[in-house]
Short mmCIF file of C-alpha atoms and ligand atoms in Angstrom, two decimals:
data_model
loop_
_atom_site.label_atom_id
_atom_site.label_comp_id
_atom_site.label_asym_id
_atom_site.label_seq_id
_atom_site.Cartn_x
_atom_site.Cartn_y
_atom_site.Cartn_z
CA MET L 1 22.45 19.34 -4.43
CA LYS L 2 20.77 16.80 -6.84
CA GLU L 3 23.65 14.24 -6.61
CA ALA L 4 22.61 14.43 -2.99
CA PHE L 5 19.14 14.12 -3.39
CA GLN L 6 19.43 11.40 -6.00
CA SER L 7 20.83 9.00 -3.37
CA ARG L 8 19.07 10.14 -0.54
CA PHE L 9 15.61 9.50 -2.02
CA GLY L 10 16.71 7.37 -5.23
CA GLY L 11 15.67 9.69 -8.04
CA ALA L 12 15.55 13.49 -8.69
CA ASP L 13 13.04 13.99 -11.23
CA GLY L 14 11.47 17.21 -10.92
CA VAL L 15 13.69 18.47 -8.31
CA ARG L 16 14.16 22.19 -7.69
CA VAL L 17 16.32 24.04 -5.48
CA PHE L 18 15.84 27.10 -3.32
CA ARG L 19 17.86 29.20 -1.30
CA ALA L 20 17.48 31.44 1.31
CA PRO L 21 19.99 33.49 3.54
CA GLY L 22 20.85 33.59 7.27
CA ARG L 23 21.57 37.44 8.76
CA VAL L 24 23.39 40.09 10.16
CA ASN L 25 21.91 42.91 12.22
CA LEU L 26 23.75 45.99 11.76
CA ILE L 27 21.96 48.26 14.20
CA GLY L 28 18.26 48.40 15.97
CA GLU L 29 18.20 45.77 18.08
CA HIS L 30 15.46 44.58 19.76
CA THR L 31 13.38 47.32 17.84
CA ASP L 32 11.41 44.84 15.57
CA TYR L 33 8.74 43.46 17.87
CA ASN L 34 8.31 47.38 19.22
CA GLN L 35 7.44 48.07 15.66
CA GLY L 36 10.78 49.81 15.23
CA LEU L 37 13.59 50.13 12.66
CA VAL L 38 16.11 47.85 11.92
CA LEU L 39 19.30 47.49 9.75
CA PRO L 40 19.79 44.28 8.61
CA VAL L 41 22.24 43.07 5.79
CA ALA L 42 21.48 39.19 3.89
CA LEU L 43 24.63 36.97 4.23
CA ASP L 44 26.39 34.44 1.47
CA LEU L 45 25.64 31.90 4.10
CA ALA L 46 22.20 30.37 3.61
CA THR L 47 20.24 27.12 3.60
CA LEU L 48 19.25 25.41 0.46
CA VAL L 49 16.37 23.06 0.22
CA ALA L 50 15.96 20.83 -2.71
CA ALA L 51 12.58 19.47 -3.10
CA ALA L 52 10.44 16.87 -5.79
CA PRO L 53 7.29 15.42 -5.63
CA SER L 54 7.11 12.16 -4.07
CA ARG L 55 4.46 9.32 -4.91
CA ASP L 56 3.10 8.11 -1.61
CA GLY L 57 1.34 10.99 -0.06
CA LYS L 58 4.59 11.23 2.20
CA LEU L 59 6.22 14.69 3.37
CA ARG L 60 9.79 13.45 3.76
CA LEU L 61 12.28 15.97 5.49
CA TYR L 62 16.25 15.09 5.42
CA SER L 63 18.84 17.15 7.32
CA GLU L 64 22.14 16.75 6.01
CA GLN L 65 23.94 18.43 8.85
CA ARG L 66 21.97 15.97 11.63
CA GLY L 67 21.68 13.09 9.76
CA GLU L 68 18.06 12.90 10.06
CA LEU L 69 14.59 11.69 8.63
CA ARG L 70 11.27 13.01 9.58
CA GLU L 71 8.64 11.66 7.86
CA PHE L 72 4.72 12.77 7.66
CA ASP L 73 1.57 11.97 5.70
CA ALA L 74 1.27 15.08 3.59
CA ALA L 75 -2.46 15.22 4.12
CA ALA L 76 -2.04 15.23 8.37
CA VAL L 77 0.29 18.60 8.33
CA PRO L 78 -2.75 20.79 9.55
CA THR L 79 -3.06 18.90 12.56
CA LEU L 80 0.53 18.12 13.13
CA GLU L 81 1.94 18.96 16.91
CA ARG L 82 4.89 20.39 17.99
CA ARG L 83 7.86 17.99 18.18
CA GLY L 84 10.43 19.99 19.84
CA ASP L 85 13.29 19.17 17.10
CA TRP L 86 14.54 21.48 13.89
CA SER L 87 11.33 19.89 11.68
CA ASP L 88 9.38 22.14 13.65
CA TYR L 89 10.59 24.83 11.56
CA ILE L 90 9.19 23.11 8.50
CA VAL L 91 6.16 22.09 9.75
CA GLY L 92 5.16 25.40 11.20
CA VAL L 93 5.29 26.66 7.53
CA ALA L 94 3.83 24.21 5.98
CA ARG L 95 1.16 24.31 8.51
CA GLU L 96 0.77 28.38 8.02
CA LEU L 97 0.79 27.78 4.11
CA ASP L 98 -2.03 25.39 4.36
CA ARG L 99 -3.89 28.03 6.43
CA LEU L 100 -3.34 30.58 3.52
CA GLY L 101 -5.05 27.73 1.02
CA PHE L 102 -1.79 26.64 0.01
CA ALA L 103 -2.35 22.61 0.13
CA ILE L 104 1.18 21.16 0.96
CA GLU L 105 1.87 18.74 -1.56
CA PRO L 106 3.46 14.89 -1.18
CA ALA L 107 7.47 15.73 -1.35
CA ASN L 108 10.63 14.87 -0.56
CA LEU L 109 12.94 17.56 0.88
CA LEU L 110 16.58 17.66 1.58
CA ILE L 111 18.09 20.55 3.54
CA ARG L 112 21.37 21.43 3.48
CA SER L 113 22.72 24.73 5.73
CA THR L 114 26.21 27.14 5.88
CA VAL L 115 24.24 28.74 8.42
CA PRO L 116 25.91 28.31 11.60
CA GLU L 117 23.11 27.49 14.32
CA GLY L 118 22.64 28.93 17.49
CA SER L 119 25.14 32.11 16.59
CA GLY L 120 22.67 34.65 16.11
CA LEU L 121 22.78 34.43 11.99
CA SER L 122 19.30 33.01 11.83
CA SER L 123 19.92 30.04 10.65
CA SER L 124 15.59 29.98 11.93
CA ALA L 125 14.57 32.53 8.92
CA ALA L 126 17.08 30.60 6.41
CA LEU L 127 15.42 27.43 7.09
CA GLU L 128 12.24 28.96 7.32
CA VAL L 129 12.16 30.78 4.23
CA SER L 130 13.89 28.40 2.04
CA SER L 131 11.64 25.85 2.98
CA ALA L 132 8.59 28.07 2.19
CA LEU L 133 9.66 28.44 -1.54
CA ALA L 134 10.11 24.85 -1.59
CA LEU L 135 6.82 23.90 -0.55
CA LEU L 136 5.15 26.31 -2.62
CA GLY L 137 7.32 24.77 -5.61
CA GLY L 138 6.59 28.00 -7.60
CA ARG L 139 3.14 28.44 -6.72
CA PRO L 140 3.07 32.47 -6.55
CA LEU L 141 2.75 34.39 -3.32
CA ASP L 142 4.07 37.87 -2.69
CA ARG L 143 7.34 38.24 -0.87
CA LEU L 144 6.10 39.95 2.18
CA GLU L 145 3.64 37.40 3.05
CA ILE L 146 6.20 34.61 2.53
CA ALA L 147 8.32 36.56 5.26
CA ARG L 148 5.24 37.17 7.53
CA LEU L 149 4.32 33.22 7.69
CA ALA L 150 7.30 32.29 7.97
CA GLN L 151 7.88 34.70 11.40
CA ARG L 152 3.97 33.14 12.22
CA ALA L 153 5.30 29.54 12.02
CA GLU L 154 8.18 30.57 14.29
CA SER L 155 5.99 32.42 17.19
CA HIS L 156 3.15 30.12 16.85
CA PHE L 157 4.38 27.19 16.10
CA VAL L 158 8.07 26.74 17.26
CA GLY L 159 7.17 29.06 19.93
CA MET L 160 9.82 31.53 20.05
CA PRO L 161 7.89 35.18 19.63
CA CYS L 162 10.34 37.07 17.35
CA GLY L 163 9.80 40.19 14.96
CA ILE L 164 9.67 39.97 11.12
CA MET L 165 13.22 41.31 10.63
CA ASP L 166 15.02 38.22 10.25
CA GLN L 167 12.50 36.60 7.88
CA TYR L 168 12.03 39.78 5.88
CA VAL L 169 15.83 40.82 5.41
CA SER L 170 16.01 36.60 4.01
CA VAL L 171 13.57 37.06 1.84
CA PHE L 172 14.79 40.84 0.54
CA GLY L 173 18.06 41.26 1.08
CA ARG L 174 20.32 42.58 -1.69
CA GLU L 175 24.11 42.72 -2.95
CA HIS L 176 25.85 45.23 -1.41
CA THR L 177 23.19 46.39 0.90
CA ALA L 178 21.56 46.89 3.86
CA VAL L 179 18.31 46.72 4.17
CA GLU L 180 16.33 49.67 6.28
CA LEU L 181 12.63 48.21 7.50
CA ASP L 182 9.95 49.94 9.22
CA CYS L 183 8.93 47.19 11.48
CA ARG L 184 5.42 48.74 11.43
CA THR L 185 4.60 49.35 8.13
CA PHE L 186 6.54 47.05 6.64
CA GLN L 187 8.07 49.37 4.20
CA SER L 188 11.70 49.62 3.26
CA ARG L 189 14.60 50.97 1.41
CA TYR L 190 18.13 49.67 0.49
CA VAL L 191 20.75 51.64 2.48
CA ALA L 192 24.05 51.82 0.42
CA LEU L 193 26.95 51.73 2.72
CA PRO L 194 30.03 53.48 2.38
CA ASP L 195 32.94 52.13 0.64
CA GLY L 196 36.42 51.54 2.44
CA ILE L 197 34.36 49.47 5.47
CA ALA L 198 33.95 46.14 6.15
CA PHE L 199 31.51 44.53 8.68
CA VAL L 200 32.59 41.44 10.33
CA ALA L 201 31.21 38.87 12.53
CA VAL L 202 32.55 36.95 15.51
CA ASN L 203 31.05 34.06 16.78
CA SER L 204 31.42 33.96 20.38
CA MET L 205 30.85 30.20 20.10
CA VAL L 206 28.29 30.35 23.11
CA LYS L 207 24.89 30.21 23.92
CA HIS L 208 23.29 30.81 26.96
CA ALA L 209 20.45 28.68 28.25
CA LEU L 210 18.83 32.12 29.18
CA SER L 211 18.44 32.77 25.55
CA GLY L 212 14.78 31.42 24.48
CA SER L 213 13.31 32.68 28.17
CA ALA L 214 14.59 36.00 28.34
CA TYR L 215 13.52 37.19 24.89
CA ALA L 216 9.99 36.41 26.19
CA ASP L 217 10.85 38.39 29.15
CA ARG L 218 11.78 41.61 27.61
CA VAL L 219 8.85 41.22 24.92
CA ARG L 220 6.48 40.90 27.90
CA GLU L 221 8.61 43.67 29.76
CA CYS L 222 7.94 45.94 26.44
CA ALA L 223 4.47 45.47 26.70
CA ALA L 224 4.12 46.29 30.21
CA ALA L 225 5.70 49.54 29.08
CA VAL L 226 3.10 50.14 26.24
CA GLU L 227 0.25 49.41 28.82
CA ALA L 228 1.64 52.14 31.44
CA LEU L 229 2.41 54.40 28.59
CA ARG L 230 -1.31 54.25 27.03
CA ALA L 231 -3.42 54.91 30.32
CA ARG L 232 -1.70 58.40 29.92
CA PHE L 233 -0.93 58.61 26.25
CA PRO L 234 -4.00 56.79 24.44
CA GLU L 235 -2.20 57.08 21.37
CA VAL L 236 0.59 54.88 22.26
CA ALA L 237 0.41 51.92 20.44
CA SER L 238 4.13 50.40 20.62
CA LEU L 239 6.93 51.60 22.05
CA ARG L 240 7.84 53.02 18.54
CA ASP L 241 5.07 55.86 20.04
CA ALA L 242 6.91 56.39 23.08
CA SER L 243 9.53 59.20 23.09
CA PRO L 244 12.16 60.38 26.34
CA GLU L 245 9.65 62.67 27.36
CA ARG L 246 6.83 60.54 27.42
CA LEU L 247 8.90 57.87 28.75
CA ALA L 248 9.81 60.55 31.71
CA ALA L 249 6.06 61.49 32.05
CA VAL L 250 5.09 58.40 33.27
CA SER L 251 6.24 56.16 36.35
CA LEU L 252 7.64 52.77 35.50
CA PRO L 253 9.22 49.80 37.40
CA GLU L 254 13.15 50.56 37.45
CA THR L 255 13.60 47.70 35.00
CA VAL L 256 10.80 47.83 32.45
CA ALA L 257 11.68 52.03 32.48
CA ARG L 258 15.34 50.56 31.45
CA ARG L 259 14.13 48.40 28.52
CA ALA L 260 12.07 51.11 26.72
CA ARG L 261 15.04 53.41 27.35
CA HIS L 262 16.88 50.70 25.13
CA VAL L 263 14.15 50.48 22.53
CA VAL L 264 13.42 54.32 22.22
CA SER L 265 17.09 55.34 22.35
CA GLU L 266 17.72 52.48 19.48
CA ILE L 267 15.07 52.89 17.12
CA ALA L 268 16.56 56.66 17.24
CA ARG L 269 19.91 55.29 16.20
CA VAL L 270 19.09 53.23 13.11
CA GLY L 271 18.50 56.51 11.66
CA ARG L 272 21.15 58.19 12.66
CA PHE L 273 23.09 55.49 11.58
CA VAL L 274 21.70 55.94 8.22
CA ALA L 275 21.95 59.53 7.84
CA ALA L 276 25.58 58.91 9.39
CA SER L 277 26.14 56.46 6.03
CA ALA L 278 24.94 59.02 3.75
CA ALA L 279 27.42 61.23 4.78
CA GLY L 280 30.07 59.17 4.98
CA ASP L 281 30.78 59.60 8.62
CA LEU L 282 32.57 56.79 9.30
CA ALA L 283 33.49 57.54 13.07
CA GLY L 284 29.95 58.50 13.85
CA MET L 285 28.63 55.03 12.69
CA GLY L 286 31.47 53.91 14.57
CA LYS L 287 30.06 55.33 17.75
CA LEU L 288 26.62 55.05 17.23
CA LEU L 289 27.32 51.01 17.18
CA VAL L 290 29.11 51.30 20.50
CA GLU L 291 26.15 53.14 22.03
CA SER L 292 23.92 50.36 21.10
CA HIS L 293 26.33 47.61 22.40
CA ARG L 294 26.16 49.96 25.95
CA SER L 295 22.58 50.33 26.10
CA LEU L 296 21.74 46.09 25.43
CA GLN L 297 24.61 45.07 27.86
CA HIS L 298 23.17 48.08 31.07
CA ASP L 299 19.77 48.59 29.79
CA TYR L 300 18.35 45.16 27.70
CA GLU L 301 20.54 43.32 29.86
CA VAL L 302 20.81 40.96 26.53
CA SER L 303 24.60 40.75 26.62
CA CYS L 304 27.04 38.91 28.59
CA GLY L 305 30.60 38.06 29.48
CA GLU L 306 32.14 36.60 26.28
CA LEU L 307 30.39 39.47 23.77
CA ASP L 308 31.41 42.02 26.24
CA PHE L 309 34.98 40.93 25.69
CA LEU L 310 34.71 40.85 22.15
CA VAL L 311 33.58 44.13 22.01
CA ASP L 312 35.98 46.01 24.36
CA THR L 313 38.80 44.09 22.83
CA ALA L 314 37.60 44.80 19.03
CA LEU L 315 37.72 48.37 20.16
CA ALA L 316 41.17 48.49 20.70
CA ILE L 317 42.55 46.93 17.53
CA ASP L 318 43.67 49.73 15.24
CA GLY L 319 41.34 49.97 12.24
CA VAL L 320 38.18 49.23 14.13
CA TYR L 321 35.36 52.04 14.50
CA GLY L 322 32.83 50.58 16.38
CA ALA L 323 31.61 47.08 17.46
CA ARG L 324 28.35 45.77 19.16
CA MET L 325 26.43 42.49 19.94
CA THR L 326 24.16 41.91 17.16
CA GLY L 327 20.91 39.28 17.06
CA GLY L 328 19.04 38.03 20.35
CA GLY L 329 21.77 38.30 22.34
CA PHE L 330 23.19 36.34 25.21
CA GLY L 331 25.92 34.61 23.15
CA GLY L 332 26.34 34.45 19.37
CA CYS L 333 28.09 37.36 17.61
CA THR L 334 29.42 40.31 17.75
CA ILE L 335 29.78 42.66 14.39
CA THR L 336 32.54 45.08 14.21
CA MET L 337 33.06 48.13 11.26
CA VAL L 338 36.31 48.21 10.29
CA THR L 339 38.76 49.79 8.21
CA GLN L 340 39.02 47.45 4.60
CA GLU L 341 42.31 47.17 4.77
CA LYS L 342 42.48 46.40 8.74
CA ALA L 343 39.58 43.70 7.99
CA ALA L 344 42.55 40.26 7.92
CA SER L 345 44.52 41.99 11.04
CA PHE L 346 41.15 42.73 13.34
CA SER L 347 40.58 39.41 12.17
CA ARG L 348 43.99 37.16 13.15
CA GLN L 349 43.75 39.81 16.41
CA ILE L 350 40.64 38.88 17.71
CA ALA L 351 40.42 35.33 17.20
CA ALA L 352 43.65 35.43 18.50
CA THR L 353 42.86 37.43 22.16
CA TYR L 354 39.11 35.52 22.41
CA GLN L 355 41.10 32.18 22.68
CA ALA L 356 43.61 33.02 24.90
CA ARG L 357 41.09 34.44 27.40
CA PHE L 358 38.11 31.65 26.67
CA GLY L 359 40.13 28.80 25.58
CA VAL L 360 37.63 28.85 22.05
CA THR L 361 38.60 29.54 18.84
CA PRO L 362 35.77 32.05 17.55
CA ARG L 363 34.70 31.74 13.96
CA VAL L 364 35.47 35.29 12.13
CA LEU L 365 33.16 35.78 9.17
CA PRO L 366 33.34 38.96 6.75
CA CYS L 367 29.50 39.99 6.20
CA ASN L 368 29.02 40.42 2.32
CA PRO L 369 25.66 41.86 2.31
CA SER L 370 23.94 39.05 -0.22
CA ALA L 371 21.15 38.30 -1.92
CA GLY L 372 17.42 37.38 -0.73
CA ALA L 373 15.65 34.13 -0.89
CA ALA L 374 14.94 32.53 -4.58
CA GLU L 375 15.06 29.49 -6.42
CA CYS L 376 18.37 28.55 -7.68
CA ALA L 377 19.02 28.15 -11.55
CA PRO L 378 19.42 24.59 -12.49
CA GLY L 379 22.28 23.25 -12.03
CA ALA L 380 23.84 26.52 -9.92
CA CYS L 381 23.41 25.04 -6.23
C1 GLA A 401 16.11 37.37 17.50
C2 GLA A 401 14.52 37.86 16.67
C3 GLA A 401 14.41 38.78 15.71
C4 GLA A 401 14.90 40.15 16.43
C5 GLA A 401 16.49 39.83 17.41
C6 GLA A 401 16.76 41.04 18.13
O1 GLA A 401 16.93 37.63 16.39
O2 GLA A 401 14.47 36.57 15.73
O3 GLA A 401 13.12 39.29 15.19
O4 GLA A 401 14.20 40.62 17.69
O5 GLA A 401 16.40 38.88 17.90
O6 GLA A 401 16.85 42.51 17.14
#
């Protein structure tokens, strides 16, 4: 990173490098913005930001992947507008930091990422969190605040009304463990996964145009369910407070009822999955993954033909316990739980079958739960 920074900006005095990972969610989909439970892991795919002070009052952002440079007056950050490109994630973070009283110092930033974009592995959270650390430049800020400001940047500035899961696990991820997060209290605990199994992400390589607008539609549909529930049960603050009995007691439009049923059943599945994992009940874990997928496919309607094909194909392959789409949906990745010794043959088989069906080679990624965001030791990145 230091060499690349030097050749881009002509000097690397005072350069520091910060890293934040992407994530894959094991179970608990579309529950975070309903104050529910999620169970993501941080990946070993990450975004790196090398940063050093600039002497001319500018904030410069260089994306290696795109080969694009953006330049702003650092003093103008609080009034910058959305441009509709990758720099919005960083400017949004800078504005949130400024609001919290961390003035944005003039700096040059070089950005490199191994998190594939548009694949549902949260390249955006990795970019937000790594740039938050780089812009802070060592100024201390509570780690939960870092996750929350990154989420606000995405929902308020970029305009994607996401929950907290991606940013939280990018900050708090840990090696060999999943993170069970309660999105109502922001309390989490680390969940060790049973030995002998692997989680493999398969990237469908598609991203359907619907993903952005449909996400906002789902957020609105969940809000509509809460409003209807509250008329009958005033203590309901979110779908976290709903239950199958409460849903049955109110009259909801058919679509809204199915959305709410997904959220309520999915929150319960996270708890059941963690319990099955603790008991070493691998078949039970696999079954819950499939139930989650069917609920996302039929009730929440955020899957697509390619993801359904990957799940159905996976379930017929030797050594597989279960599979589901992961992330926002409408493309991106599935995640498959497979016995460790069959992980390689599963990967080959699923890639070949998908290629034969869609003429596209999917990217298959073993998911190694990894550490959350941090500054890299000098010379390590
Ligand atoms: C996207 C959002 C997350 C979460 C998932 C669905 O990744 O950024 O906050 O809502 O979709 O679980």
